[in-house]
Amino acid sequence: MSTFEELNLSKDSLKIIKELNFKEPTKIQEEAIPLMLSGIDIMGLSQTGSGKTLAFALPIIESINNANKIEALVICPTRELALQINEVFHTLIKYRKDLLIEAVYGGSPIENNIRALRKKVNIVVGTPGRIIDLLKRKALHLESVKTIVLDEADEMLKMGFKEDVEEIFKYTPEYKQVVMFSATMPKEIKDISKNIQKNPTIIKINKEEMTVKTIKQYYFNINGSEKKQALLNLLYIHQPKSALIFANTKRMVDDLYEFLNDKDLKVSKLHGDMAQTERTRVLNNFKDEKINILIASDVVSRGIDVNDIEIVFNYDLPQTREYYVHRIGRTGRAGKEGIAYTFVSGKKQLNELVQIAKETNSNIKEGKLPNKFEILQILSDTFVKNIESKLKDGQYESYNAISKSLLNKGYEASHIINVLASMLINFNIKEVNGVKSKEKLLSGKKTQLVIFLGRKDKINANHIVCALVEETGIDVKKIGKIQVNDTYSIVSIPVEYCKDAISSLSKIKIKNKKVKIEEKKK
Ligand code: ADP
Ligand code: MG
């Protein structure tokens, strides 16, 4: 692990990094920054939340030397992302007053861009459509561009921007640095890379190093008709300051919004049909915690960087494993713990999730839905806390007439409070239990257990299988090779059963002998 100081960055950059309180570069930054500074073409593959923006923004800022021309262009798929990258640049150039950055994206008046581009802009960040528009109007000049970055390249191609990107490249000089960042490398990426890059150096940050490590992942198998209520119950129990809910369709986004909005939760939604200003406003409100719950579809949320999201809900099962990783990557950022909840309905979807778990190397456990009493307890506690804080604030004298008139009529204070509470909190909670799976959702990874009982203890493989099945509920077929030696035995089981097996087997006896058991060290 290197430090930012070792990355050959200017004093100004190091100063701002310090102010941002970034202690050390992330993996992708550590690898990409020196390579970008050297000017070669790069293909950077790493997950959402791994710090790609800084990985290209810092070297771009270092590399600008002619104050009069556009020297760097960052192309990204959505307006939100363009705005966000723009914001990062603006933060980073705090001590570089000589630099100008312009963000260009559809949905905002093009005249503003045209006017801004007449000034001496150094860096342009934008979406493909608007960039082309400006090029055709001769308002944007890329003849002096030295570095082009394609951020979220896979998403850009998925959204059908291939031709647009290639068109943009026609306006750029032959010798330049082309850097692509992507979470995945499908064939389309390789194809376009051949057209626009020269021998790119590939940087790949392993899945094991994904931020996903810090995310606790759970799934619930729930009938379609009960999903909304289950969502509500989970929101009640967690009372998150920030939760992001993903649905697969715009209609479902609307639908969920109606449902939750009705329940007095601070909720908003985000989808492609909304005007730009509206989308920006919603996102800012979410960042500022003026709203606590944001419902979104995949397209608009890609790349959006909102920190400290406590819970991500996959209300609908994501359609691909990439979406799964991207969605849940909105939480658990920069080492913080996050929770990801995924809803599935029925065996087929459960199997799809099993597949996603395998491919992303994630451990997704079955979650427990809260029961009615747990929810009521939380709702009551919160109500009491709210009253106490209002009592401290002391802004309630103007209501004196109400309490006086009720108390004068001889009602008891406790009864009055109960009535008020009943008017404000709905105790009519519908419990959802979901469909419990007998088995765990497995990632396919195995581990070995050592059981300190063997032939000398008259133990055979069958005894071990029976004990495991009985104590952990594991499917016999999931138990791997069993090796019985003189004084100990070794059994291979899915990692997901390891803890369970150790804790439950160490409480029982096999062949009347206490079981000593541990995971085999690798
Ligand atoms: P990506 O583009 O890979 O999804 P981002 O560039 O949006 O990731 O960064 C994700 C988050 O991590 C941002 O909130 C960013 O401020 C933070 N971050 C970036 N670099 C560092 C670092 N070196 N140390 C701590 N946090 C960082
Ligand atoms: Mg990004």
Coordinates of C-alpha atoms in Angstrom, one line a residue, residues 7-311:
L7 CA 2.2 9.1 -6.3
N8 CA 4.0 12.1 -7.7
L9 CA 1.2 14.5 -7.2
S10 CA 1.6 18.3 -6.9
K11 CA 1.6 20.1 -3.5
D12 CA -1.8 21.6 -4.3
S13 CA -3.3 18.2 -4.9
L14 CA -1.8 16.7 -1.7
K15 CA -3.1 19.6 0.2
I16 CA -6.7 19.1 -0.9
I17 CA -6.5 15.4 -0.4
K18 CA -5.5 16.1 3.1
E19 CA -8.4 18.4 3.6
L20 CA -10.7 15.7 2.2
N21 CA -9.3 13.5 4.9
F22 CA -8.4 10.7 2.4
K23 CA -5.7 8.8 4.3
E24 CA -4.4 6.5 1.5
P25 CA -5.2 5.9 -2.1
T26 CA -7.6 3.1 -3.0
K27 CA -6.3 0.2 -5.0
I28 CA -7.4 1.6 -8.4
Q29 CA -6.0 5.0 -7.5
E30 CA -2.7 3.5 -6.5
E31 CA -2.4 1.7 -9.8
A32 CA -4.1 4.2 -12.2
I33 CA -2.6 7.5 -11.1
P34 CA 1.1 6.7 -12.0
L35 CA 0.1 5.1 -15.3
M36 CA -2.2 8.0 -16.2
L37 CA 0.6 10.5 -15.4
S38 CA 2.9 8.5 -17.8
G39 CA 0.5 9.2 -20.6
I40 CA -0.3 5.7 -21.8
D41 CA -3.7 4.2 -22.6
I42 CA -5.4 2.4 -19.8
M43 CA -8.3 0.1 -19.3
G44 CA -9.3 0.3 -15.6
L45 CA -11.6 -2.4 -14.3
S46 CA -13.0 -2.0 -10.8
Q47 CA -16.2 -2.0 -8.9
T48 CA -18.4 0.9 -8.1
G49 CA -17.3 2.7 -5.0
S50 CA -13.6 1.9 -5.5
G51 CA -12.6 5.6 -6.1
K52 CA -12.3 5.8 -9.8
T53 CA -13.2 9.4 -10.1
L54 CA -10.2 10.6 -8.2
A55 CA -8.1 8.0 -10.0
F56 CA -8.6 10.0 -13.3
A57 CA -9.4 13.5 -12.0
L58 CA -6.1 13.9 -10.1
P59 CA -3.8 13.0 -13.0
I60 CA -5.9 15.1 -15.4
I61 CA -5.5 18.1 -13.2
E62 CA -1.7 17.6 -13.0
S63 CA -1.4 17.3 -16.7
I64 CA -3.0 20.5 -17.8
N65 CA -0.4 22.9 -19.0
N66 CA -1.9 25.3 -21.6
A67 CA -4.4 27.6 -19.9
N68 CA -6.2 28.4 -23.2
K69 CA -7.3 25.1 -24.6
I70 CA -9.4 22.1 -23.7
E71 CA -6.9 19.4 -22.8
A72 CA -9.0 16.8 -21.2
L73 CA -12.4 15.4 -21.9
V74 CA -14.4 13.1 -19.6
I75 CA -17.3 11.3 -21.2
C76 CA -19.9 9.6 -19.0
P77 CA -23.3 8.0 -19.5
T78 CA -25.7 10.2 -17.4
R79 CA -26.3 13.8 -16.5
E80 CA -26.1 12.9 -12.8
L81 CA -22.7 11.4 -13.2
A82 CA -21.5 14.4 -15.3
L83 CA -22.6 16.7 -12.5
Q84 CA -21.0 14.6 -9.9
I85 CA -17.7 14.3 -11.7
N86 CA -17.8 18.0 -12.2
E87 CA -18.3 18.5 -8.6
V88 CA -15.3 16.3 -7.7
F89 CA -13.1 18.3 -10.1
H90 CA -14.3 21.6 -8.6
T91 CA -13.4 20.3 -5.1
L92 CA -10.0 19.2 -6.3
I93 CA -9.0 22.5 -8.0
K94 CA -9.6 24.6 -5.0
Y95 CA -6.0 25.7 -5.1
R96 CA -5.8 25.9 -8.9
K97 CA -7.7 29.0 -9.6
D98 CA -6.2 29.0 -13.1
L99 CA -8.2 26.0 -14.2
L100 CA -11.8 26.1 -15.6
I101 CA -14.1 23.1 -16.0
E102 CA -17.3 22.9 -17.8
A103 CA -20.0 20.2 -17.5
V104 CA -22.1 19.6 -20.6
Y105 CA -25.2 17.4 -20.6
G106 CA -28.6 17.2 -22.1
G107 CA -31.6 18.8 -20.4
S108 CA -29.9 22.0 -19.6
P109 CA -29.9 25.0 -21.9
I110 CA -27.2 24.5 -24.6
E111 CA -26.7 28.3 -24.8
N112 CA -25.2 28.3 -21.4
N113 CA -22.6 25.7 -22.5
I114 CA -21.9 27.7 -25.7
R115 CA -21.3 30.8 -23.7
A116 CA -19.1 29.1 -21.1
L117 CA -17.0 27.4 -23.8
R118 CA -16.1 30.7 -25.3
K119 CA -14.0 31.2 -22.2
K120 CA -10.7 29.4 -21.6
V121 CA -12.0 26.0 -20.5
N122 CA -9.4 23.4 -19.7
I123 CA -11.5 20.3 -18.9
V124 CA -14.9 19.3 -20.2
V125 CA -17.1 16.7 -18.6
G126 CA -20.2 15.6 -20.4
T127 CA -22.6 13.1 -21.8
P128 CA -22.1 11.9 -25.4
G129 CA -25.3 13.5 -27.0
R130 CA -24.5 17.0 -25.7
I131 CA -20.9 16.7 -26.6
I132 CA -21.7 15.9 -30.2
D133 CA -24.3 18.6 -30.3
L134 CA -21.7 21.2 -29.2
L135 CA -19.1 19.8 -31.7
K136 CA -21.5 20.1 -34.6
R137 CA -22.3 23.7 -33.6
K138 CA -18.6 24.3 -33.5
A139 CA -18.9 25.5 -30.0
L140 CA -16.6 22.8 -28.6
H141 CA -13.1 22.3 -29.9
L142 CA -11.2 19.1 -29.1
E143 CA -8.1 19.6 -31.3
S144 CA -5.9 20.1 -28.3
V145 CA -7.2 17.3 -26.2
K146 CA -4.5 15.2 -24.6
T147 CA -6.5 12.9 -22.4
I148 CA -9.9 11.4 -22.9
V149 CA -11.6 9.4 -20.2
L150 CA -14.6 7.2 -20.7
D151 CA -16.2 6.7 -17.3
E152 CA -18.6 3.8 -16.8
A153 CA -17.8 2.6 -20.2
D154 CA -19.8 -0.6 -20.0
E155 CA -22.9 1.3 -19.0
M156 CA -22.3 3.8 -21.8
L157 CA -22.3 1.0 -24.4
K158 CA -25.3 -0.6 -22.8
M159 CA -27.1 2.6 -23.3
G160 CA -26.3 2.6 -27.0
F161 CA -23.6 5.3 -27.0
K162 CA -21.1 3.4 -29.1
E163 CA -21.6 5.3 -32.3
D164 CA -21.7 8.6 -30.4
V165 CA -18.4 7.9 -28.7
E166 CA -16.8 7.0 -32.0
E167 CA -18.2 10.1 -33.6
I168 CA -16.7 12.2 -30.8
F169 CA -13.3 10.7 -31.4
K170 CA -13.3 12.0 -35.0
Y171 CA -12.9 15.5 -33.6
T172 CA -9.9 14.6 -31.5
P173 CA -6.2 14.6 -32.5
E174 CA -4.5 11.3 -33.4
Y175 CA -2.0 11.3 -30.5
K176 CA -3.8 11.4 -27.2
Q177 CA -4.2 9.3 -24.1
V178 CA -7.4 7.3 -23.9
V179 CA -8.5 5.9 -20.6
M180 CA -11.5 3.7 -20.1
F181 CA -13.0 2.9 -16.7
S182 CA -15.6 0.1 -16.4
A183 CA -16.9 -2.2 -13.9
T184 CA -17.0 -5.1 -16.3
M185 CA -15.3 -6.1 -19.6
P186 CA -17.9 -7.6 -21.9
K187 CA -17.0 -8.1 -25.6
E188 CA -18.4 -4.7 -26.6
I189 CA -15.8 -3.0 -24.4
K190 CA -13.0 -5.0 -26.0
D191 CA -14.3 -4.1 -29.4
I192 CA -14.6 -0.4 -28.9
S193 CA -11.2 -0.4 -27.1
K194 CA -9.6 -1.8 -30.3
N195 CA -11.1 1.2 -32.2
I196 CA -10.2 4.0 -29.8
Q197 CA -7.2 2.8 -27.7
K198 CA -3.6 1.8 -28.5
N199 CA -2.3 -1.2 -26.5
P200 CA -4.1 -0.2 -23.3
T201 CA -2.5 -1.4 -20.1
I202 CA -5.2 -3.3 -18.2
I203 CA -5.6 -2.7 -14.5
K204 CA -7.9 -5.1 -12.8
I205 CA -8.9 -4.8 -9.2
N206 CA -10.0 -8.1 -7.9
K207 CA -13.5 -8.9 -6.7
E208 CA -12.0 -9.9 -3.4
E209 CA -11.1 -6.3 -2.9
M210 CA -14.5 -5.0 -3.7
T211 CA -16.1 -2.7 -1.2
V212 CA -18.8 -5.3 -1.0
K213 CA -16.8 -6.9 1.8
T214 CA -18.2 -4.4 4.3
I215 CA -21.8 -4.9 3.2
K216 CA -24.0 -7.3 5.1
Q217 CA -26.2 -9.0 2.6
Y218 CA -29.5 -10.6 3.3
Y219 CA -32.3 -12.0 1.2
F220 CA -36.0 -12.6 1.8
N221 CA -38.2 -14.9 -0.1
I222 CA -41.6 -13.1 -0.1
N223 CA -44.7 -13.6 -2.1
G224 CA -45.2 -10.7 -4.6
S225 CA -48.4 -9.5 -2.9
E226 CA -46.6 -9.1 0.5
K227 CA -43.4 -7.4 -0.7
K228 CA -44.6 -3.9 -0.1
Q229 CA -45.6 -4.6 3.5
A230 CA -42.3 -6.4 4.1
L231 CA -40.5 -3.4 2.8
L232 CA -42.5 -1.1 5.1
N233 CA -41.9 -3.3 8.1
L234 CA -38.1 -3.3 7.4
L235 CA -38.2 0.5 7.1
Y236 CA -40.1 0.7 10.4
I237 CA -37.6 -1.4 12.2
H238 CA -34.5 0.3 10.9
Q239 CA -35.7 3.9 10.7
P240 CA -32.8 4.6 8.3
K241 CA -31.5 8.1 7.8
S242 CA -30.8 7.1 4.3
A243 CA -32.1 4.1 2.3
L244 CA -32.1 3.5 -1.4
I245 CA -34.7 1.3 -2.9
F246 CA -34.3 -0.2 -6.3
A247 CA -37.1 -1.3 -8.5
N248 CA -36.8 -2.7 -12.1
T249 CA -39.4 -0.5 -13.8
K250 CA -40.5 3.1 -13.8
R251 CA -44.0 1.9 -13.0
M252 CA -42.8 0.1 -9.9
V253 CA -40.8 3.2 -8.8
D254 CA -44.0 5.2 -9.0
D255 CA -46.0 2.6 -7.3
L256 CA -43.7 2.2 -4.4
Y257 CA -43.5 6.0 -4.1
E258 CA -47.3 6.3 -3.8
F259 CA -47.3 3.5 -1.2
L260 CA -44.5 4.8 1.1
N261 CA -45.5 8.4 0.7
D262 CA -48.9 7.5 2.1
K263 CA -47.2 6.1 5.2
D264 CA -45.8 9.4 6.3
L265 CA -42.2 8.5 5.4
K266 CA -39.8 11.1 4.0
V267 CA -39.5 9.6 0.5
S268 CA -38.7 10.7 -3.0
K269 CA -38.2 9.0 -6.3
L270 CA -35.8 9.2 -9.2
H271 CA -36.4 8.0 -12.8
G272 CA -35.5 8.8 -16.3
D273 CA -38.6 10.8 -17.2
M274 CA -38.0 13.5 -14.6
A275 CA -36.6 16.9 -15.6
Q276 CA -33.0 17.5 -14.9
T277 CA -33.6 20.2 -12.3
E278 CA -36.0 18.0 -10.5
R279 CA -33.6 15.1 -10.4
T280 CA -30.8 17.3 -9.1
R281 CA -33.1 18.7 -6.4
V282 CA -34.1 15.2 -5.3
L283 CA -30.6 14.0 -5.1
N284 CA -29.5 17.0 -3.1
N285 CA -32.4 16.5 -0.7
F286 CA -31.3 12.9 -0.2
K287 CA -27.7 13.9 0.4
D288 CA -28.8 16.5 2.9
E289 CA -31.1 13.9 4.6
K290 CA -34.1 16.1 4.0
I291 CA -35.6 12.9 2.6
N292 CA -34.6 9.5 4.0
I293 CA -35.8 7.1 1.4
L294 CA -35.1 7.3 -2.3
I295 CA -36.7 5.0 -4.8
A296 CA -34.8 4.6 -8.1
S297 CA -34.5 2.6 -11.2
D298 CA -31.0 1.4 -12.4
V299 CA -30.5 3.8 -15.2
V300 CA -30.5 6.9 -13.2
S301 CA -28.6 5.6 -10.3
R302 CA -25.5 4.3 -11.9
G303 CA -22.5 6.0 -10.7
I304 CA -24.4 8.3 -8.3
D305 CA -22.2 8.9 -5.3
V306 CA -24.2 9.5 -2.2
N307 CA -22.2 8.6 0.9
D308 CA -23.4 6.9 4.0
I309 CA -26.4 5.1 2.6
E310 CA -27.4 2.8 5.4
I311 CA -29.5 0.3 3.6

